[in-house]
Coordinates of C-alpha atoms and ligand atoms in Angstrom, one line a residue:
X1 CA 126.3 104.2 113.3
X2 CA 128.0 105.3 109.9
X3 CA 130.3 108.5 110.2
X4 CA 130.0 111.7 108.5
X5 CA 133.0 110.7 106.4
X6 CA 131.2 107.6 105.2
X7 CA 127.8 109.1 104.7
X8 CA 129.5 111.6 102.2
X9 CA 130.9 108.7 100.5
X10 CA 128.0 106.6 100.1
X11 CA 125.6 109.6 99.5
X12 CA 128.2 110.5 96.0
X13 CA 128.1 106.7 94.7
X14 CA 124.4 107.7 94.4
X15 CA 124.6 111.5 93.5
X16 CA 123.0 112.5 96.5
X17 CA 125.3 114.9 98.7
X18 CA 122.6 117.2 98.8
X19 CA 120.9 115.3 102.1
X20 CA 123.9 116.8 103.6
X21 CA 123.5 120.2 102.4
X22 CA 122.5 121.5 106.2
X23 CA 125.0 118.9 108.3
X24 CA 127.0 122.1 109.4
X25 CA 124.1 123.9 111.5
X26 CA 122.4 121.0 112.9
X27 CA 122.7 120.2 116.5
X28 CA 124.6 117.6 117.5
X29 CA 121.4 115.4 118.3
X30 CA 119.8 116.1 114.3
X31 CA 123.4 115.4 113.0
X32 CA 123.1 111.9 114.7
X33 CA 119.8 111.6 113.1
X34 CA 120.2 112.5 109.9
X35 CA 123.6 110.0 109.8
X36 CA 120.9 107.4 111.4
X37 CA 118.5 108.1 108.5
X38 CA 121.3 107.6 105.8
X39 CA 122.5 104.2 107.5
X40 CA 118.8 102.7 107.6
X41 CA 118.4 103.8 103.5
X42 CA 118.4 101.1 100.7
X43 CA 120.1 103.0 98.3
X44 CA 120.1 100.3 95.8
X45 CA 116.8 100.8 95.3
X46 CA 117.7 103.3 93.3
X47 CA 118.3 101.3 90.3
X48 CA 114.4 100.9 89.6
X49 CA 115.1 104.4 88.1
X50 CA 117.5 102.4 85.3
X51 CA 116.5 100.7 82.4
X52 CA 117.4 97.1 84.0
X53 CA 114.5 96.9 86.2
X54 CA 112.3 97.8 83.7
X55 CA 113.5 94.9 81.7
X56 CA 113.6 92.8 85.2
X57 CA 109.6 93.6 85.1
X58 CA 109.1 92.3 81.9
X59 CA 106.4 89.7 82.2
X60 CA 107.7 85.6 80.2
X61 CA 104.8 83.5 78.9
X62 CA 102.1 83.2 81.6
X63 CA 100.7 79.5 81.9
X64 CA 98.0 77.9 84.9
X65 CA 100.0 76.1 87.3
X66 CA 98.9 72.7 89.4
X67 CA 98.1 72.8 92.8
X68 CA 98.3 70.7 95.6
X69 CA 94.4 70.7 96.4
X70 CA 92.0 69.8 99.1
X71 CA 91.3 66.3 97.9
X72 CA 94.9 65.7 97.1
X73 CA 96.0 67.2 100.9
X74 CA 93.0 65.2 102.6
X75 CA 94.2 61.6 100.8
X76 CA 97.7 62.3 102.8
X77 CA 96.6 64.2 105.9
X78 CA 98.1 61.3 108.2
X79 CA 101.4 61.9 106.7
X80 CA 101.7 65.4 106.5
X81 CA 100.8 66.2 109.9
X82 CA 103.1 63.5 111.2
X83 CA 106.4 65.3 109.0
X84 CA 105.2 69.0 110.1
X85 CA 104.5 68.1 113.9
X86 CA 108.3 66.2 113.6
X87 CA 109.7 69.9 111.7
X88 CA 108.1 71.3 114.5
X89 CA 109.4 70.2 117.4
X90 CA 113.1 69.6 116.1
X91 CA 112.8 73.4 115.3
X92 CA 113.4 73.6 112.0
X93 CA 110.6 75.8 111.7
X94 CA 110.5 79.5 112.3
X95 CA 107.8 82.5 111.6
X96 CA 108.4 85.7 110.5
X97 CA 104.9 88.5 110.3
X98 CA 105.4 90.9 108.2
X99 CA 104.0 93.9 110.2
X100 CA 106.1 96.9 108.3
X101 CA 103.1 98.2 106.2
X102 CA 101.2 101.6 106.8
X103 CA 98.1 99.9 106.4
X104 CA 96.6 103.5 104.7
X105 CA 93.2 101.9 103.8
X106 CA 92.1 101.0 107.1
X107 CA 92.6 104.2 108.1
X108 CA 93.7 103.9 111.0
X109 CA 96.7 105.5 112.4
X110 CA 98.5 103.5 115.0
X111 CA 100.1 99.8 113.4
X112 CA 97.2 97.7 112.2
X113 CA 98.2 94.8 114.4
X114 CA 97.2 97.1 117.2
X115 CA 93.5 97.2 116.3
X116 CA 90.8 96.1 118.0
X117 CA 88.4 93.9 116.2
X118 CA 86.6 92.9 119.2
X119 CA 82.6 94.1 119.8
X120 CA 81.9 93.0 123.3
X121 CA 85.6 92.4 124.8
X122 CA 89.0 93.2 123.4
X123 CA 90.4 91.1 120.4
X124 CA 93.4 92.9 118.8
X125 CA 95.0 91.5 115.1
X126 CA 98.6 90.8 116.8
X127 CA 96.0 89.1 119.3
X128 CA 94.3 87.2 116.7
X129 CA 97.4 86.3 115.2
X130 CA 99.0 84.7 118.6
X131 CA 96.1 83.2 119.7
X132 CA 96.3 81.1 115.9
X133 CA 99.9 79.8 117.1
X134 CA 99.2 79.2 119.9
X135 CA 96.9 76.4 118.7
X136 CA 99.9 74.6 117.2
X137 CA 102.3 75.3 120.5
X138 CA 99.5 73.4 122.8
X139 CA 99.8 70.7 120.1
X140 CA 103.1 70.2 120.5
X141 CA 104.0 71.5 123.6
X142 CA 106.9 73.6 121.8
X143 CA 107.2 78.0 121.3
X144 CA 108.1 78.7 118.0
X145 CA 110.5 81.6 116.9
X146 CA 108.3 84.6 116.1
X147 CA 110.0 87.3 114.0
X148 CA 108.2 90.2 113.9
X149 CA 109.3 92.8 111.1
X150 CA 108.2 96.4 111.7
X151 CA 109.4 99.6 110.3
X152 CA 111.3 103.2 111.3
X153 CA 107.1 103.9 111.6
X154 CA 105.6 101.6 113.6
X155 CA 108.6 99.9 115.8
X156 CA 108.5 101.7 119.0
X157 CA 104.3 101.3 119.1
X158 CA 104.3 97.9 117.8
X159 CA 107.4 96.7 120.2
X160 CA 105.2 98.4 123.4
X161 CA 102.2 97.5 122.8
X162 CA 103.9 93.5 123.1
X163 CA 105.4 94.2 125.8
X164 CA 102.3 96.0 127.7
X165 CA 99.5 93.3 126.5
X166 CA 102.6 90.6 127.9
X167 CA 102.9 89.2 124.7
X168 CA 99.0 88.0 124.7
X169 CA 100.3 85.0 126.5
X170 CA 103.6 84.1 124.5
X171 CA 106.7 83.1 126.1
X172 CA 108.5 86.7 125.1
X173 CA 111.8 84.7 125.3
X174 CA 110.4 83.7 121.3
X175 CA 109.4 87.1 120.2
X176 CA 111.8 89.3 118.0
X177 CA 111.2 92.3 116.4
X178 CA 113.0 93.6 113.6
X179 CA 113.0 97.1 111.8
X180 CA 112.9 96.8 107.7
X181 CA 114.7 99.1 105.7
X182 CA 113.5 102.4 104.2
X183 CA 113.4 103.4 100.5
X184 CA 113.5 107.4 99.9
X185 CA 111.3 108.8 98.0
X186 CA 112.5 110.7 95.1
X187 CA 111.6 114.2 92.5
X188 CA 111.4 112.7 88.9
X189 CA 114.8 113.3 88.4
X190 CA 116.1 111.0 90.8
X191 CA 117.2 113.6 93.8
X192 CA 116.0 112.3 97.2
X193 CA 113.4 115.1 98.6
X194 CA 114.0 116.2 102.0
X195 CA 111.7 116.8 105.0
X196 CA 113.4 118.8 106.8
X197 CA 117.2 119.9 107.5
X198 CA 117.7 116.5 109.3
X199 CA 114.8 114.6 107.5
X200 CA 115.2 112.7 104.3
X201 CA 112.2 112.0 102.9
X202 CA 111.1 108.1 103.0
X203 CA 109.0 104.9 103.5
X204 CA 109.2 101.5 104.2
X205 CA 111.1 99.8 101.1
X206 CA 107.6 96.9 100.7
X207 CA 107.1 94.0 102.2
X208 CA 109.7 92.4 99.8
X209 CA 112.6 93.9 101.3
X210 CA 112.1 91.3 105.0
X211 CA 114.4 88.5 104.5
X212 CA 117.9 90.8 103.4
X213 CA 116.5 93.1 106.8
X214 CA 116.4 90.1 108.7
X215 CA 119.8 88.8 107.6
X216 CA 121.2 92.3 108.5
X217 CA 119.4 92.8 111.9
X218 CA 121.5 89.4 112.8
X219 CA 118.2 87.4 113.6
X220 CA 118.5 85.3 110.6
X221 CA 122.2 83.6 112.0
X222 CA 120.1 83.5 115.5
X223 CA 117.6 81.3 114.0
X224 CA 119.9 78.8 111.9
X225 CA 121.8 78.5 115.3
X226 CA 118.7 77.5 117.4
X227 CA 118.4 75.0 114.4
X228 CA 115.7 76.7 111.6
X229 CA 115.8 75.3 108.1
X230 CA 112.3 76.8 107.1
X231 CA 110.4 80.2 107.6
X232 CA 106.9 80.4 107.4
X233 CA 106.0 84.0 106.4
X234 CA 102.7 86.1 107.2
X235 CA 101.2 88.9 106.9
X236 CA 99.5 91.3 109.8
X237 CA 95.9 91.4 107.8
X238 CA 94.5 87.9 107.6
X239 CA 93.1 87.3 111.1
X240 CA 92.3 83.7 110.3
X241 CA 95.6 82.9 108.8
X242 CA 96.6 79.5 110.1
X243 CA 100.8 79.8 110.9
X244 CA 103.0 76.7 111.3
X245 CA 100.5 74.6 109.8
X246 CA 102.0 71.3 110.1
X247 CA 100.0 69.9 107.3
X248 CA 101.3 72.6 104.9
X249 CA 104.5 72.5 106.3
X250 CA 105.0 68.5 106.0
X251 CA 103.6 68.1 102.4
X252 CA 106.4 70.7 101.2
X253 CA 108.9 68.9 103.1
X254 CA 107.4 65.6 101.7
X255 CA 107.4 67.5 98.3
X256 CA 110.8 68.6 98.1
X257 CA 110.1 71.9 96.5
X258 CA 112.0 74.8 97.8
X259 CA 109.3 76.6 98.8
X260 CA 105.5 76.3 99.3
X261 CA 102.6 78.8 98.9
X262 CA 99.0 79.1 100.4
X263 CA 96.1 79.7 98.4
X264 CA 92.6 79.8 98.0
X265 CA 90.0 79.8 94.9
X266 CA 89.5 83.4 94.3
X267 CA 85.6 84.3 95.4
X268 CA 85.1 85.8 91.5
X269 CA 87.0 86.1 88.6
X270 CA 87.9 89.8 89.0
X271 CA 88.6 89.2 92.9
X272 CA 91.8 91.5 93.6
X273 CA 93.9 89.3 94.3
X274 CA 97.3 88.0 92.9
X275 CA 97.3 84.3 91.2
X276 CA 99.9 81.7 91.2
X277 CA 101.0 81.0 87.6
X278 CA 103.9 79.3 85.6
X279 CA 106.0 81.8 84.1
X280 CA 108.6 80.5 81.6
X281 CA 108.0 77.6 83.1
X282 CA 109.0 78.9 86.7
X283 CA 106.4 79.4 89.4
X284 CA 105.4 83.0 89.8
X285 CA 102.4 84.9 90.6
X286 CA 101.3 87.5 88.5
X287 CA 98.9 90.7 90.4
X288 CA 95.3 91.1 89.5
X289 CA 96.5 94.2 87.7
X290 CA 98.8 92.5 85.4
X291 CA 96.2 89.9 84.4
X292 CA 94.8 90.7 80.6
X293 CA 90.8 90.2 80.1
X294 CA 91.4 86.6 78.7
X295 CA 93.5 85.0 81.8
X296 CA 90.9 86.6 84.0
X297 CA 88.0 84.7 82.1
X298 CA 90.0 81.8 80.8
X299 CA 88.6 78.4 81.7
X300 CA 89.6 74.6 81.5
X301 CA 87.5 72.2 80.3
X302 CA 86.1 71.6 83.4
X303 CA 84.8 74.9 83.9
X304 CA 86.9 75.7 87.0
X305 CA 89.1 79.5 85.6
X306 CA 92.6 78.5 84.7
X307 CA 94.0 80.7 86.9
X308 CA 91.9 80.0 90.5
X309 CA 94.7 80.3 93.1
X310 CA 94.9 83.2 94.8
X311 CA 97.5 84.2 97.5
X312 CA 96.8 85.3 101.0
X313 CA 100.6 85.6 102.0
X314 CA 101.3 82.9 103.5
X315 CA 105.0 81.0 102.3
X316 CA 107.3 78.4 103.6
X317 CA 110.3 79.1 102.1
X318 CA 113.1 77.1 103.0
X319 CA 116.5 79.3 104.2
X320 CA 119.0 78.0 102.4
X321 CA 117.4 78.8 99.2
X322 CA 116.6 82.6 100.3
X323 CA 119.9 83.0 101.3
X324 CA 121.0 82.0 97.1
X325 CA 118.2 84.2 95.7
X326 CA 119.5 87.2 98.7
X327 CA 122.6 87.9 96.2
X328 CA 120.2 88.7 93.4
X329 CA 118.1 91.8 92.7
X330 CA 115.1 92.0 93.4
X331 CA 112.4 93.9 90.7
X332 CA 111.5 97.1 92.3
X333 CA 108.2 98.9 92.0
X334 CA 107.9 102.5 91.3
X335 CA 104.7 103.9 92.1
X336 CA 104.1 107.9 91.3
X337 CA 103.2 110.0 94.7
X338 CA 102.5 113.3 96.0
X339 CA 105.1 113.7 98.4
X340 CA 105.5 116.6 100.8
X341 CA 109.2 118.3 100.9
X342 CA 111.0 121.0 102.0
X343 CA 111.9 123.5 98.8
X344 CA 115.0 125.2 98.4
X345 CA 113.6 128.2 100.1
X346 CA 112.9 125.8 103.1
X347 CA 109.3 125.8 102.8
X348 CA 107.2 123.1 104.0
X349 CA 105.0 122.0 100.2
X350 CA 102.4 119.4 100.2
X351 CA 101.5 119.0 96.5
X352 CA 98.3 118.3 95.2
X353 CA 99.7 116.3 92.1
X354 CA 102.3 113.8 91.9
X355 CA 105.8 114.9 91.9
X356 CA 107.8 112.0 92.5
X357 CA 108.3 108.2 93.0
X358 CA 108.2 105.7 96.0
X359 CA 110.0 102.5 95.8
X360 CA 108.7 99.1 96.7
X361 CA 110.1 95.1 96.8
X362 CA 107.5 93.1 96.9
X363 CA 107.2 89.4 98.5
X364 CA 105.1 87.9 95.3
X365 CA 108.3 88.4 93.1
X366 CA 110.5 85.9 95.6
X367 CA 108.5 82.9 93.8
X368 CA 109.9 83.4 90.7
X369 CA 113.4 83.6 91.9
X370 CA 112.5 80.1 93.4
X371 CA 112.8 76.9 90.9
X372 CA 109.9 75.4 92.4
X373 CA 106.9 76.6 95.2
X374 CA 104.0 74.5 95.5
X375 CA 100.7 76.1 95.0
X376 CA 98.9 74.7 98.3
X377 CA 95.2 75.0 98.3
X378 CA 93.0 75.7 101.4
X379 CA 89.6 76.2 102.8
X380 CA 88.9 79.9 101.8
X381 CA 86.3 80.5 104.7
X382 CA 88.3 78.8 107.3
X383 CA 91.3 80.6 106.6
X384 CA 91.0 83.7 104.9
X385 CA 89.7 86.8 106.8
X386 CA 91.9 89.9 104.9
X387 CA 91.1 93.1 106.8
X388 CA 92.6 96.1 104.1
X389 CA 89.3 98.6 104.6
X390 CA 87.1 99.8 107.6
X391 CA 83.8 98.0 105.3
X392 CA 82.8 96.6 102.4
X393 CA 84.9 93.9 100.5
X394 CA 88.2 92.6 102.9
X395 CA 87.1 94.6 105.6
X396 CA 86.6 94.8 109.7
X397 CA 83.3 93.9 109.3
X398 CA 83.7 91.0 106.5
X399 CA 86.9 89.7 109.0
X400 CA 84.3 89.9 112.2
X401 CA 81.3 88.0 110.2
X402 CA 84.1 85.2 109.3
X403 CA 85.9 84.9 112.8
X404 CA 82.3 84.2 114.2
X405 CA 81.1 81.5 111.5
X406 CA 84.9 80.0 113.2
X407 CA 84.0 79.8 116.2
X408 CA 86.1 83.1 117.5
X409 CA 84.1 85.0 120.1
X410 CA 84.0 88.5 119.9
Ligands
UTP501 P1 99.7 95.7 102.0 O1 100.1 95.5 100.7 O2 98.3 95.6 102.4 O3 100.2 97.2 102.5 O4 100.6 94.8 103.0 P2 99.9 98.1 103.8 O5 101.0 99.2 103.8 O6 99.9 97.2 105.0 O7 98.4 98.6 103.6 P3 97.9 99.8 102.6 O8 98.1 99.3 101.2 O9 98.7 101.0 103.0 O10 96.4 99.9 103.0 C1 100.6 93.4 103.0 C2 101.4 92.9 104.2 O11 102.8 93.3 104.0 C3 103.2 94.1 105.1 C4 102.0 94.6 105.7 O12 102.2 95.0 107.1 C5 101.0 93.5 105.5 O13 101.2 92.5 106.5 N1 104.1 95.2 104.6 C6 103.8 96.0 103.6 C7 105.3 95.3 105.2 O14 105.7 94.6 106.2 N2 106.2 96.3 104.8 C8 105.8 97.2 103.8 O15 106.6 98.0 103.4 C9 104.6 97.0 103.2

């Protein structure tokens, strides 16, 4: 843990000494706790309040980009799976779920991994999610690395509730958890609110900030040792998501892009859901909110939209090129929040309006940092089940209709 000393430091690069401002009358417990908070904080995130970032979220020229599609995978299915099965049992493949969000739409208020989206027996997501790998392990007869990246939030649930389901039948030897870093949450002139004396105001810093946590938790040098040269990165709300997918991961391999990309047609044009594009020339993917009224409509001439592919987070990246693009800056996101704080009079406020910023890195915005990523296209209904809401569109109840037509019993 840092010291005092170097707190003080750190907290002045920033112009933040005032999280210190009660360190004298804490006990010796809040005093480690407050030092704790400081330690865990991505400070640089600060930076989205400059003028850089903005530029860094400048959008280039937005073009269609090809993908690999169905007919193209099914023509060289023999193949694929042959190079992926090979990655897989050599090693070189590791996953990492990205289980750090707060999952505020479903409304529900342990991690989301922990709920149950079983009707007449028990069938949690983290469940769900094993129970996918665990169709590749019997294949080759091989565990896989499973990185699972939580936050200050969720950890100590999501970590337990592992350990007291027994790791849904996962050798536990191959599970590793992983806490991402916070980003504080700030008034509109850049101070850091507080909580409390001993409580800096913060969140998780978005679901791009999981390879540089990795690398600093020490898992990543794990990993290359036991022989990974690929990481195959998920998220916690697509129940059907297939994970080391040996034909995805053999026709990047075959490819020799540096990173690859599930995605499916979107179910409408104004599906919310981000697209993989060319940007400059580069492979990106631009969010259905950046998208203007023509690219959402635009067409080619055979009537399919120009830009179809949507992600379901789902990557291979390969780790030697994340470890190049983990010296660059990543864009940040600021989103305008009401966030609750402790005024100078030390009274607990929860605003009604928006009175400051939370910072986010986002995954999507790796793919442009990547010379190539290949656009790989799958079967939407066999292996897209999103659950973001309790009903309605992306949902527990859309997820449960889809895991049935699969076969899944509930
Ligand atoms: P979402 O963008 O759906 O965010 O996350 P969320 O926080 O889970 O849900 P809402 O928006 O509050 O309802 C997509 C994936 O990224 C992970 C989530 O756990 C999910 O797998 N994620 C998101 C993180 O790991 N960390 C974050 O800080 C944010």
């Amino acid at each position: 843990m840092i010291s005092f000393e170097e707190a003080k430091k750190q907290l002045s690069t920033y112009k933040q000494e005032h999280l210190l401002r009660y360190y004298d009358e804490l006990d010796e417990e809040q005093k480690k706790s407050l030092l704790m908070q400081i330690e865990k904080i991505d400070f640089s995130i600060l930076k989205a309040l400059d003028t850089k970032n903005n530029e860094a979220l400048k959008r280039g020229v937005i073009e269609p980009i090809e993908a690999v599609s169905i007919s193209d995978i099914a023509k060289n299915s023999d193949n694929y799976h042959e190079l992926g099965i090979k990655a897989l049992k050599d090693g070189k493949i590791a996953l990492v779920l990205l289980a750090g969000g707060q999952g505020t739409r479903l409304g529900f208020d342990k991690p989301k991994g922990m709920f149950n989206i079983g009707v007449t027996h028990e069938l949690f997501i983290f469940e769900c999610l094993i129970n996918n790998i665990m169709k590749v392990v019997d294949e080759t007869g091989k565990f896989i690395h499973l990185c699972i990246m939580t936050s200050e939030k969720n950890n100590e649930d999501t970590v337990g509730f592992f350990r007291e389901k027994n790791y849904f039948g996962y050798n536990a030897d191959y599970v590793h958890f992983f806490v991402q870093d916070m980003a504080p949450a700030v008034d509109f002139n850049g101070k850091i609110y507080m909580e409390a004396e001993s409580r800096i105001s913060s969140s998780p810093n978005g679901n791009g900030g999981w390879f540089s946590s990795l690398v600093r938790s020490g898992l990543l040098d794990e990993l290359k040792k036991n022989g990974a040269e690929w990481l195959n990165v998920f998220g916690v709300d697509n129940v059907l998501a297939k994970i080391a997918d040996p034909l995805f991961i053999g026709a990047i391999i075959k490819s020799g892009a540096q990173s690859g990309s599930k995605v499916v047609p979107k179910s409408s044009p104004e599906e919310r859901v981000g697209v993989m594009c060319l940007e400059d020339g580069r492979p990106s993917i631009v969010e259905y909110y950046e998208m203007t009224g023509d690219m959402i409509t635009q067409r080619n001439s055979d009537g399919e939209l120009a830009y179809k592919y949507g992600v379901i987070l789902n990557y291979l990246f390969s780790i030697s090129k994340l470890e190049e693009i983990n010296k660059q800056n990543m864009p940040i996101h600021t989103v305008d929040k009401k966030i609750p704080y402790m005024n100078d009079k030390r009274e607990y406020i929860t605003p009604s309006e928006p009175n400051g910023h939370k910072f986010e890195k986002l995954i999507l915005d790796m793919i442009n940092m990547h010379d190539s990523c290949i656009p790989y296209e799958v079967i939407r209904e066999k292996e897209f089940a999103p659950i973001k809401n309790p009903d309605g569109a992306d949902s527990v109840v859309s997820a449960r209709k889809l895991l049935e037509e699969n076969g899944v019993a509930l």
